[in-house]
Short mmCIF file of C-alpha atoms in Angstrom, two decimals:
data_model
loop_
_atom_site.label_atom_id
_atom_site.label_comp_id
_atom_site.label_asym_id
_atom_site.label_seq_id
_atom_site.Cartn_x
_atom_site.Cartn_y
_atom_site.Cartn_z
CA SER A 15 0.00 0.00 0.00
CA TYR A 16 0.99 3.65 0.09
CA GLU A 17 0.77 6.64 2.40
CA LEU A 18 -1.18 9.85 2.14
CA THR A 19 0.64 12.88 3.52
CA GLN A 20 -1.24 15.68 5.25
CA PRO A 21 0.07 18.60 7.30
CA PRO A 22 -0.51 17.91 10.99
CA SER A 23 -2.08 21.28 11.61
CA VAL A 24 -3.51 24.32 9.88
CA SER A 25 -4.58 27.53 11.58
CA VAL A 26 -6.82 30.21 10.17
CA SER A 27 -8.84 33.18 11.41
CA PRO A 28 -12.61 33.22 11.09
CA GLY A 29 -13.77 34.31 7.66
CA GLN A 30 -10.51 33.38 5.99
CA THR A 31 -9.83 30.45 3.67
CA ALA A 32 -8.26 27.26 4.91
CA ARG A 33 -6.52 24.87 2.56
CA ILE A 34 -5.59 21.35 3.62
CA THR A 35 -3.46 19.29 1.29
CA CYS A 36 -3.06 15.55 0.85
CA SER A 37 -0.28 14.11 -1.27
CA ALA A 38 0.69 10.77 -2.77
CA ASP A 39 1.83 9.57 -6.17
CA ALA A 40 -1.22 7.31 -6.32
CA LEU A 41 -3.52 10.32 -6.34
CA THR A 42 -2.79 10.80 -10.03
CA LYS A 43 -4.81 7.61 -10.58
CA GLN A 44 -7.07 7.27 -7.57
CA TYR A 45 -9.80 9.52 -6.26
CA ALA A 46 -9.54 11.18 -2.87
CA TYR A 47 -12.18 11.57 -0.22
CA TRP A 48 -12.34 13.96 2.73
CA TYR A 49 -13.87 13.52 6.16
CA GLN A 50 -14.42 15.88 9.06
CA ARG A 51 -14.25 14.58 12.59
CA LYS A 52 -15.21 16.52 15.68
CA PRO A 53 -14.62 15.17 19.20
CA GLY A 54 -17.26 12.68 20.24
CA GLN A 55 -19.05 12.83 16.91
CA ALA A 56 -19.26 10.53 13.95
CA PRO A 57 -16.94 11.51 11.12
CA VAL A 58 -18.73 13.18 8.23
CA LEU A 59 -18.03 12.73 4.52
CA LEU A 60 -17.27 16.17 3.10
CA ILE A 61 -15.96 15.44 -0.39
CA TYR A 62 -15.94 12.38 -2.62
CA LYS A 63 -14.24 11.70 -5.93
CA ASP A 64 -11.84 14.62 -5.39
CA SER A 65 -14.38 17.40 -5.72
CA GLU A 66 -17.95 16.14 -5.38
CA ARG A 67 -19.91 17.38 -2.38
CA PRO A 68 -22.62 15.20 -0.79
CA SER A 69 -25.99 16.76 -0.25
CA GLY A 70 -26.19 18.67 2.99
CA ILE A 71 -22.54 19.69 3.02
CA PRO A 72 -22.14 23.49 2.97
CA GLU A 73 -20.82 25.02 -0.24
CA ARG A 74 -17.89 26.53 1.63
CA PHE A 75 -16.31 23.07 1.53
CA SER A 76 -14.72 22.24 -1.81
CA GLY A 77 -12.16 19.83 -3.14
CA SER A 78 -9.69 19.96 -5.99
CA SER A 79 -6.95 17.84 -7.48
CA SER A 80 -3.70 18.64 -9.22
CA GLY A 81 -1.17 15.97 -9.99
CA THR A 82 -0.16 14.15 -6.84
CA THR A 83 -1.93 16.57 -4.50
CA VAL A 84 -5.55 17.00 -3.58
CA THR A 85 -6.76 19.98 -1.61
CA LEU A 86 -9.68 20.55 0.69
CA THR A 87 -10.62 24.23 0.71
CA ILE A 88 -12.83 25.75 3.35
CA SER A 89 -13.94 29.22 2.38
CA GLY A 90 -15.15 31.68 4.98
CA VAL A 91 -14.05 29.48 7.86
CA GLN A 92 -16.36 29.43 10.86
CA ALA A 93 -15.61 28.54 14.44
CA GLU A 94 -17.65 25.36 14.03
CA ASP A 95 -15.22 24.17 11.36
CA GLU A 96 -12.57 23.53 13.99
CA ALA A 97 -12.04 19.78 13.68
CA ASP A 98 -9.76 17.05 12.42
CA TYR A 99 -9.80 16.48 8.67
CA TYR A 100 -8.76 13.23 7.01
CA CYS A 101 -8.14 12.41 3.40
CA GLN A 102 -8.65 8.88 2.16
CA SER A 103 -8.03 7.00 -1.02
CA ALA A 104 -7.93 3.40 -2.18
CA ASP A 105 -5.74 0.97 -4.03
CA ASN A 106 -6.18 0.18 -7.72
CA SER A 107 -8.93 -2.29 -6.97
CA GLY A 108 -10.81 0.23 -4.87
CA VAL A 109 -11.07 -2.35 -2.11
CA TYR A 110 -8.28 -1.42 0.29
CA TRP A 111 -8.51 2.01 1.80
CA VAL A 112 -5.65 4.27 2.88
CA PHE A 113 -5.92 7.31 5.13
CA GLY A 114 -3.84 10.40 5.64
CA GLY A 115 -2.58 11.13 9.12
CA GLY A 116 -5.15 13.85 9.64
CA THR A 117 -4.95 17.63 9.90
CA LYS A 118 -6.14 19.54 12.92
CA LEU A 119 -7.79 22.76 11.83
CA THR A 120 -7.64 25.48 14.45
CA VAL A 121 -9.84 28.53 14.09
CA LEU A 122 -8.02 31.36 15.79
CA GLN B 23 -31.16 9.32 8.31
CA VAL B 24 -28.80 6.38 8.48
CA ARG B 25 -27.33 5.82 11.93
CA LEU B 26 -24.64 3.41 12.96
CA GLN B 27 -24.13 2.51 16.60
CA GLU B 28 -21.09 0.56 17.74
CA SER B 29 -21.31 -1.41 20.96
CA GLY B 30 -19.25 -3.87 22.94
CA PRO B 31 -16.95 -4.22 25.93
CA GLY B 32 -14.75 -1.24 26.59
CA LEU B 33 -12.09 -3.38 28.24
CA VAL B 34 -10.60 -6.59 26.89
CA LYS B 35 -7.78 -8.65 28.41
CA PRO B 36 -4.63 -9.39 26.43
CA SER B 37 -4.79 -12.59 24.36
CA GLU B 38 -8.58 -12.57 24.40
CA THR B 39 -11.02 -11.72 21.59
CA LEU B 40 -12.36 -8.26 20.99
CA SER B 41 -15.98 -8.40 19.87
CA LEU B 42 -17.94 -5.41 18.64
CA THR B 43 -21.37 -4.99 17.10
CA CYS B 44 -22.63 -2.25 14.83
CA THR B 45 -26.38 -1.72 14.71
CA VAL B 46 -27.78 -0.06 11.60
CA SER B 47 -30.90 2.08 11.74
CA GLY B 48 -32.62 4.42 9.35
CA GLY B 49 -31.58 2.48 6.29
CA SER B 50 -31.12 -0.92 4.77
CA ILE B 51 -28.25 -3.23 5.58
CA SER B 52 -28.69 -5.05 2.31
CA THR B 53 -26.85 -4.17 -0.90
CA TYR B 54 -24.08 -2.49 1.07
CA TYR B 55 -20.59 -3.28 2.18
CA TRP B 56 -19.75 -2.44 5.79
CA SER B 57 -16.28 -1.58 7.00
CA TRP B 58 -14.49 -1.41 10.32
CA ILE B 59 -11.92 1.30 10.81
CA ARG B 60 -9.90 1.95 13.92
CA GLN B 61 -7.67 4.63 15.33
CA PRO B 62 -5.13 3.77 18.01
CA ALA B 63 -4.34 6.61 20.35
CA GLY B 64 -1.92 9.02 18.76
CA LYS B 65 -2.01 7.22 15.43
CA GLY B 66 -3.88 7.45 12.17
CA LEU B 67 -6.99 5.74 10.90
CA GLU B 68 -6.58 2.10 9.88
CA TRP B 69 -8.97 0.33 7.51
CA MET B 70 -9.47 -3.17 8.88
CA GLY B 71 -11.67 -4.64 6.21
CA ARG B 72 -15.16 -4.85 4.80
CA ILE B 73 -18.02 -7.29 4.58
CA TYR B 74 -20.90 -7.46 2.14
CA PHE B 75 -24.44 -8.07 3.37
CA SER B 76 -24.27 -11.47 1.68
CA GLY B 77 -21.17 -12.40 3.69
CA SER B 78 -18.32 -11.96 1.23
CA TYR B 79 -15.45 -10.01 2.68
CA ASN B 80 -12.02 -8.44 2.27
CA TYR B 81 -9.65 -8.03 5.19
CA ASN B 82 -6.68 -5.71 5.31
CA HIS B 83 -3.38 -7.53 5.34
CA PRO B 84 -2.23 -6.56 8.87
CA PHE B 85 -5.41 -8.09 10.33
CA LYS B 86 -6.04 -11.07 8.09
CA SER B 87 -4.87 -13.72 10.51
CA ARG B 88 -6.87 -12.37 13.46
CA VAL B 89 -10.07 -10.75 12.20
CA THR B 90 -13.52 -12.02 11.38
CA MET B 91 -16.44 -9.87 10.26
CA SER B 92 -20.02 -10.98 9.93
CA VAL B 93 -23.47 -9.64 9.09
CA ASP B 94 -26.86 -10.49 10.60
CA THR B 95 -29.40 -9.01 8.23
CA SER B 96 -32.35 -9.94 10.41
CA LYS B 97 -30.96 -7.90 13.29
CA LYS B 98 -29.42 -5.27 10.98
CA GLN B 99 -26.09 -5.79 12.69
CA VAL B 100 -22.49 -6.01 11.58
CA SER B 101 -19.95 -7.65 13.85
CA LEU B 102 -16.20 -7.53 14.32
CA ASN B 103 -14.10 -10.13 16.11
CA LEU B 104 -10.39 -9.55 16.61
CA ARG B 105 -8.52 -12.43 18.21
CA SER B 106 -5.41 -12.54 20.34
CA VAL B 107 -5.46 -8.86 21.17
CA THR B 108 -2.56 -6.95 22.64
CA ALA B 109 -2.16 -3.44 23.98
CA ALA B 110 -1.50 -2.33 20.40
CA ASP B 111 -5.17 -3.06 19.64
CA THR B 112 -6.30 -0.39 22.07
CA ALA B 113 -8.14 2.01 19.80
CA LEU B 114 -11.31 3.82 18.85
CA TYR B 115 -13.24 1.48 16.56
CA TYR B 116 -15.62 2.81 13.91
CA CYS B 117 -18.31 1.09 11.89
CA VAL B 118 -18.71 2.59 8.41
CA ARG B 119 -21.17 2.08 5.58
CA VAL B 120 -19.36 1.76 2.28
CA ALA B 121 -20.87 3.98 -0.39
CA GLU B 122 -22.58 2.29 -3.29
CA GLY B 123 -21.06 2.59 -6.72
CA SER B 124 -17.30 2.82 -6.46
CA ARG B 125 -17.36 1.33 -2.95
CA SER B 126 -14.11 3.15 -2.29
CA TYR B 127 -15.23 5.34 0.59
CA GLY B 128 -17.61 5.57 3.50
CA ASP B 129 -20.72 7.66 3.38
CA TYR B 130 -21.91 7.08 6.95
CA TRP B 131 -19.88 6.50 10.08
CA GLY B 132 -20.73 5.62 13.64
CA ARG B 133 -19.43 7.67 16.53
CA GLY B 134 -16.97 4.97 17.40
CA THR B 135 -16.37 2.94 20.52
CA LEU B 136 -13.21 2.95 22.58
CA VAL B 137 -11.70 -0.41 23.39
CA THR B 138 -8.84 -0.73 25.84
CA VAL B 139 -6.75 -3.87 26.01
CA SER B 140 -5.41 -4.30 29.50
CA SER B 141 -5.24 -6.90 32.23
#
């Protein structure tokens, strides 16, 4: 398998834009998915297939892909967005999942 | 709204079997794969494997020799058994519904249940 690399932490002031990256050579061939996890809550799917947003997810969450890096962008960050964010992908078969180490977003 | 609720002992002794159950509500258990994912303290998320409602499964390599997953469609429950546990198996365990279609990600997660392995 392979590893997905995320920055351990990102800090941003309310109203600003936060960008969280996730890198791996495999991301040129495999889709990436993003989850948000708040303490004591079930993780929530934010983005699938690099840039698709499930219904019910605010438009301020968006995803993009360029080469070996995918990016989760949170526009107009709110205090409630403070959470851990994880990227995830899969092997060529789509069966075996791999996760990034997670990024803690701090809203200053 | 689909809800997943993990349950099971919070404390397991070394060398014993960790057994967890995930109860599905608000949606069907059929036609889906169900995964177990765990996060040891201070570490990242680990995909343990998946099981189809019909019983077919795929286990991740690090767990293959010790893990068994099962589905009880009548009870709408998914189960995880992990044998011969050690302190390294202390973790937060999540039950996840695998999204239809590509089946490469989870669209619903439970809140997770903490299991500590200690004598």
